[in-house]
XYZ file of C-alpha atoms in Angstrom:
343
model
C -15.404 53.046 -17.456
C -18.254 53.909 -17.561
C -19.200 54.197 -20.555
C -17.665 50.932 -21.439
C -20.314 49.054 -18.502
C -22.951 51.453 -20.451
C -22.826 49.576 -23.552
C -22.582 46.012 -22.079
C -25.767 46.983 -20.424
C -27.388 47.502 -23.654
C -26.121 44.900 -25.177
C -27.393 42.620 -22.729
C -30.616 44.135 -22.392
C -30.983 43.928 -26.033
C -30.234 39.679 -25.692
C -33.273 39.594 -23.498
C -35.628 41.334 -26.085
C -34.998 38.204 -28.200
C -35.418 37.660 -31.416
C -35.417 41.377 -32.469
C -34.973 41.565 -36.231
C -35.472 44.139 -38.704
C -35.483 44.073 -42.671
C -33.691 46.894 -44.846
C -34.770 47.278 -48.504
C -32.667 49.174 -50.990
C -33.571 49.981 -54.400
C -30.981 51.708 -57.321
C -31.681 54.151 -59.886
C -34.890 55.665 -60.185
C -34.483 57.740 -63.448
C -36.596 60.038 -65.115
C -36.050 59.746 -69.245
C -38.368 62.470 -71.283
C -40.204 59.476 -71.678
C -41.711 58.856 -68.500
C -41.156 62.261 -68.230
C -44.169 62.195 -70.866
C -46.234 58.931 -70.376
C -47.109 60.497 -66.750
C -47.958 64.312 -68.648
C -50.341 61.756 -70.881
C -51.540 59.966 -67.710
C -51.948 63.041 -65.944
C -55.037 64.401 -68.696
C -54.307 67.712 -68.693
C -54.103 67.763 -64.398
C -50.141 67.702 -63.983
C -48.063 64.430 -63.531
C -49.085 60.604 -62.626
C -47.029 58.043 -61.527
C -49.429 56.804 -59.269
C -48.976 52.948 -61.307
C -45.767 52.967 -61.910
C -45.120 51.437 -58.334
C -48.225 49.507 -57.826
C -45.986 46.296 -58.917
C -43.021 46.094 -56.208
C -45.112 48.506 -53.515
C -45.859 45.330 -51.402
C -42.155 44.012 -51.582
C -40.757 47.669 -50.871
C -44.043 48.238 -47.989
C -42.804 44.408 -46.345
C -39.033 46.063 -45.151
C -39.039 47.795 -42.507
C -37.292 50.680 -43.470
C -36.503 51.018 -47.496
C -34.088 53.508 -49.294
C -33.933 54.431 -52.994
C -31.838 56.565 -55.713
C -33.269 59.244 -56.947
C -31.144 59.746 -59.811
C -32.623 63.384 -60.750
C -32.801 67.305 -59.614
C -36.770 68.153 -58.603
C -38.434 70.823 -60.493
C -41.012 73.086 -60.464
C -41.096 73.509 -64.505
C -38.742 72.686 -67.761
C -38.991 69.337 -66.949
C -36.516 67.068 -68.907
C -34.909 64.134 -69.526
C -31.168 62.143 -70.852
C -28.907 64.144 -70.856
C -30.036 67.056 -67.883
C -32.404 65.233 -65.788
C -35.347 67.160 -64.123
C -38.293 65.859 -62.916
C -41.789 66.881 -61.369
C -42.228 66.814 -57.385
C -45.018 64.463 -58.110
C -42.150 61.802 -59.174
C -41.178 62.257 -55.577
C -43.639 62.241 -53.818
C -44.733 58.770 -55.772
C -41.744 56.836 -54.979
C -42.459 57.855 -50.993
C -45.761 56.780 -51.488
C -44.662 53.625 -52.737
C -42.769 53.086 -49.187
C -39.703 54.707 -49.680
C -39.137 55.772 -46.118
C -35.034 57.938 -47.416
C -34.108 59.019 -50.498
C -30.127 59.250 -51.844
C -29.405 62.373 -53.771
C -25.901 61.737 -54.393
C -24.662 60.787 -57.738
C -23.692 62.412 -61.199
C -26.839 63.945 -61.944
C -27.725 65.434 -59.340
C -26.404 69.516 -60.245
C -27.637 68.927 -63.751
C -29.899 71.986 -63.054
C -26.904 73.492 -61.254
C -27.231 74.555 -57.896
C -30.590 75.988 -58.389
C -31.731 72.903 -58.697
C -29.813 71.197 -55.831
C -31.275 73.802 -53.862
C -35.103 73.508 -55.174
C -34.587 69.057 -54.610
C -33.816 69.863 -51.069
C -36.864 72.138 -50.019
C -39.741 69.814 -52.424
C -37.876 66.715 -50.299
C -37.985 68.583 -47.107
C -41.867 70.296 -47.872
C -43.161 66.650 -48.155
C -41.580 65.149 -44.840
C -39.154 62.363 -47.511
C -36.050 62.277 -45.227
C -32.944 62.374 -47.962
C -29.173 62.456 -47.508
C -26.902 63.188 -50.244
C -26.822 67.017 -51.159
C -27.381 70.156 -49.399
C -27.942 73.605 -49.121
C -25.002 74.702 -47.623
C -22.369 73.712 -45.043
C -24.500 74.605 -41.582
C -27.701 72.400 -43.024
C -25.041 69.366 -43.759
C -24.287 69.731 -40.081
C -26.792 69.335 -38.702
C -28.112 66.505 -41.047
C -25.452 64.737 -40.915
C -24.837 62.446 -38.918
C -28.321 60.733 -40.607
C -29.333 57.474 -37.915
C -32.932 56.265 -38.273
C -33.883 53.310 -35.158
C -35.724 50.512 -37.228
C -36.973 47.970 -35.103
C -34.692 49.121 -31.837
C -31.872 49.092 -33.946
C -30.110 52.197 -34.601
C -28.567 52.356 -38.674
C -26.525 55.246 -39.500
C -26.517 55.904 -43.052
C -24.208 58.053 -45.314
C -24.277 58.813 -49.059
C -21.298 59.513 -51.729
C -20.914 60.024 -55.641
C -17.593 60.362 -57.909
C -18.602 63.044 -59.257
C -21.407 65.177 -61.124
C -20.787 65.066 -64.924
C -18.087 68.023 -64.811
C -20.653 70.345 -63.349
C -19.315 72.328 -60.230
C -20.967 74.012 -57.437
C -21.366 77.679 -58.142
C -22.827 78.817 -54.519
C -22.804 77.137 -50.866
C -24.668 74.323 -52.528
C -23.162 71.073 -50.747
C -22.109 67.972 -52.509
C -21.242 64.631 -50.439
C -18.336 63.807 -53.047
C -16.249 60.355 -52.223
C -13.627 61.318 -50.240
C -11.822 58.944 -48.149
C -10.928 61.331 -45.431
C -13.837 62.760 -45.304
C -15.370 59.393 -45.243
C -13.993 58.414 -42.058
C -14.713 61.198 -40.325
C -18.347 60.804 -40.906
C -17.947 57.297 -40.054
C -16.722 58.168 -36.862
C -18.941 61.350 -35.960
C -22.042 58.855 -36.745
C -20.629 56.032 -34.918
C -20.063 58.351 -31.929
C -23.869 59.762 -32.382
C -25.340 56.028 -31.531
C -25.270 53.925 -34.871
C -24.882 50.430 -33.958
C -24.784 49.718 -38.250
C -23.678 51.746 -40.471
C -24.651 52.451 -44.601
C -22.707 53.729 -46.533
C -24.557 54.213 -49.980
C -21.440 55.107 -53.321
C -22.876 55.879 -56.256
C -19.631 54.573 -58.033
C -17.959 52.323 -60.870
C -17.930 52.778 -65.038
C -21.647 52.238 -66.604
C -22.828 49.249 -68.387
C -19.927 47.419 -66.922
C -21.203 43.756 -65.139
C -18.219 43.458 -62.836
C -16.997 45.873 -60.198
C -13.886 47.553 -61.826
C -10.744 48.104 -59.413
C -11.957 52.092 -58.092
C -15.232 49.812 -56.954
C -13.104 47.036 -55.130
C -10.772 49.216 -53.678
C -13.312 51.769 -51.791
C -15.077 48.819 -50.812
C -12.336 47.082 -48.994
C -11.766 50.615 -47.412
C -15.333 51.082 -46.150
C -15.245 47.496 -45.121
C -12.278 47.877 -42.983
C -13.696 51.032 -41.667
C -16.267 48.935 -39.536
C -19.066 50.039 -42.523
C -21.851 47.120 -42.575
C -23.694 48.059 -45.595
C -21.978 48.751 -48.914
C -24.744 50.046 -51.412
C -23.587 50.372 -54.789
C -25.139 52.393 -57.829
C -24.328 54.496 -61.038
C -23.426 51.327 -63.663
C -27.446 50.856 -64.558
C -26.297 47.306 -64.631
C -26.844 44.508 -61.744
C -22.875 43.787 -60.320
C -22.572 41.597 -57.600
C -23.154 41.112 -54.167
C -20.603 40.328 -51.678
C -20.860 38.563 -47.782
C -17.205 40.261 -46.230
C -16.024 39.104 -42.917
C -14.266 42.718 -41.137
C -10.092 40.866 -40.705
C -10.099 42.735 -37.205
C -13.180 42.876 -35.487
C -15.002 39.616 -37.431
C -18.279 41.674 -37.966
C -19.868 40.457 -41.246
C -20.022 43.185 -44.098
C -22.850 43.291 -46.863
C -21.402 44.879 -50.175
C -23.231 45.287 -53.428
C -21.509 46.677 -56.563
C -24.767 47.889 -58.272
C -28.339 47.729 -58.181
C -28.970 48.657 -61.517
C -31.789 50.373 -62.872
C -35.045 50.973 -60.428
C -36.913 52.386 -63.027
C -36.067 53.624 -66.611
C -36.662 54.187 -70.249
C -33.202 52.411 -70.635
C -33.397 49.539 -73.435
C -30.578 47.436 -73.785
C -31.150 43.650 -72.488
C -29.090 44.229 -69.201
C -30.309 48.035 -68.143
C -34.111 47.659 -68.403
C -34.227 45.774 -64.966
C -32.691 46.276 -61.551
C -32.499 44.185 -58.072
C -34.174 45.312 -54.858
C -31.659 44.017 -52.326
C -32.949 42.691 -48.711
C -31.174 42.830 -45.650
C -31.859 41.303 -42.332
C -30.367 42.898 -39.287
C -30.959 40.433 -35.683
C -28.984 40.413 -32.863
C -26.703 37.794 -31.612
C -26.592 36.048 -28.181
C -25.015 39.054 -25.980
C -27.197 41.633 -28.268
C -24.569 43.002 -30.726
C -26.347 43.791 -33.985
C -25.192 42.011 -37.220
C -26.072 41.667 -40.945
C -27.879 37.993 -40.994
C -28.702 37.473 -44.303
C -29.077 39.329 -47.612
C -31.056 37.812 -50.130
C -32.160 40.218 -53.477
C -35.368 40.588 -55.993
C -34.932 41.177 -59.730
C -37.610 43.607 -61.120
C -38.463 44.762 -64.733
C -39.800 48.059 -66.078
C -42.644 47.946 -69.078
C -43.158 50.685 -71.065
C -46.821 52.140 -72.067
C -48.372 49.841 -74.867
C -51.166 52.167 -75.873
C -54.398 51.808 -74.001
C -53.829 49.075 -72.489
C -50.761 50.999 -70.194
C -50.932 54.489 -69.582
C -47.408 54.277 -67.556
C -43.739 52.516 -67.344
C -44.164 50.320 -64.548
C -42.135 47.985 -62.581
C -43.002 44.268 -62.283
C -41.003 41.391 -60.433
C -38.814 40.002 -62.347
C -41.577 36.498 -62.126
C -44.496 38.927 -62.594
C -44.329 40.488 -65.657
C -46.927 40.260 -68.679
C -46.663 37.917 -70.741
C -45.453 39.245 -73.569
C -42.884 40.491 -72.327
C -41.918 37.322 -70.592
C -39.155 36.782 -73.069
C -37.231 39.957 -72.280
C -37.088 39.956 -68.802
C -35.573 36.274 -69.114
C -33.001 37.972 -71.577
C -32.321 40.664 -69.253
C -31.520 38.097 -66.284
C -29.826 35.839 -68.876
C -27.779 38.740 -69.723
C -26.933 38.899 -65.920
C -25.792 35.809 -65.658
C -23.756 35.584 -68.619
C -22.367 38.675 -70.202
């Protein structure tokens, strides 16, 4: 009874604050293909890897959000950098993403074991050394126990974050490292623990589905149903490398709204088909109702497009809002936008 009264008092106090809001931003797959590594090396002029211009076109959008999340779809290494099929990116890449405004990195994806356990551990250690919060992979079970539940206080909202992947391209863990694979029993338990730890709202980032499919497949829809039923407020998908639909659902038992983003596509990459050259930034507004209950009150998206290096006029890959690409890239950007609507 005492706990119930405390919860009511907390909601009433929140309601009295009045106008409490927060904005979250989610970006898709931050890839690192060989051409991106080569461009950053050239931009570094023999002094390392320079990604500093890659996100200058969208940095203001990222930093306008109160909290921004990106899927880091590559291990971080100290040498032997490579693109597809076994990714390995310099530390400078992660540092530049963080400087662009991303507050949380997701690391549970199908490429997280591209450099096996050693690469996973180095990635965790590198992100820790840069003081970049991250979830999805851990050096061992004790580290996971220390870091999950992961709850961020964002403008007064306590938001829990979880991250899972369908697999790791057939590469198996050889030692004590932990990858958060999709497992409904584990997810259910993580949700329970995160709620009990005080999360008012819950985000689950899912690396799922089938590549290059513009509509979600049955496995995505089934997992989305499961997560909505479990009370998740925001379900953010990645992996297909193309933008898939957004939906606003309603939990049939609680009446709470749940945002489902099946796939955000590519945030940055060297993919070249017209539907993989960009992605979407999901911008989610949080607010409180008349009695102080937190909710997802609005969601929208902004399309982004990656422009590759162009000789002396540009030294690196750059991400632009879809309507702000250089004039000679307008046709390609329009083709990307059209592909998402008609294919």
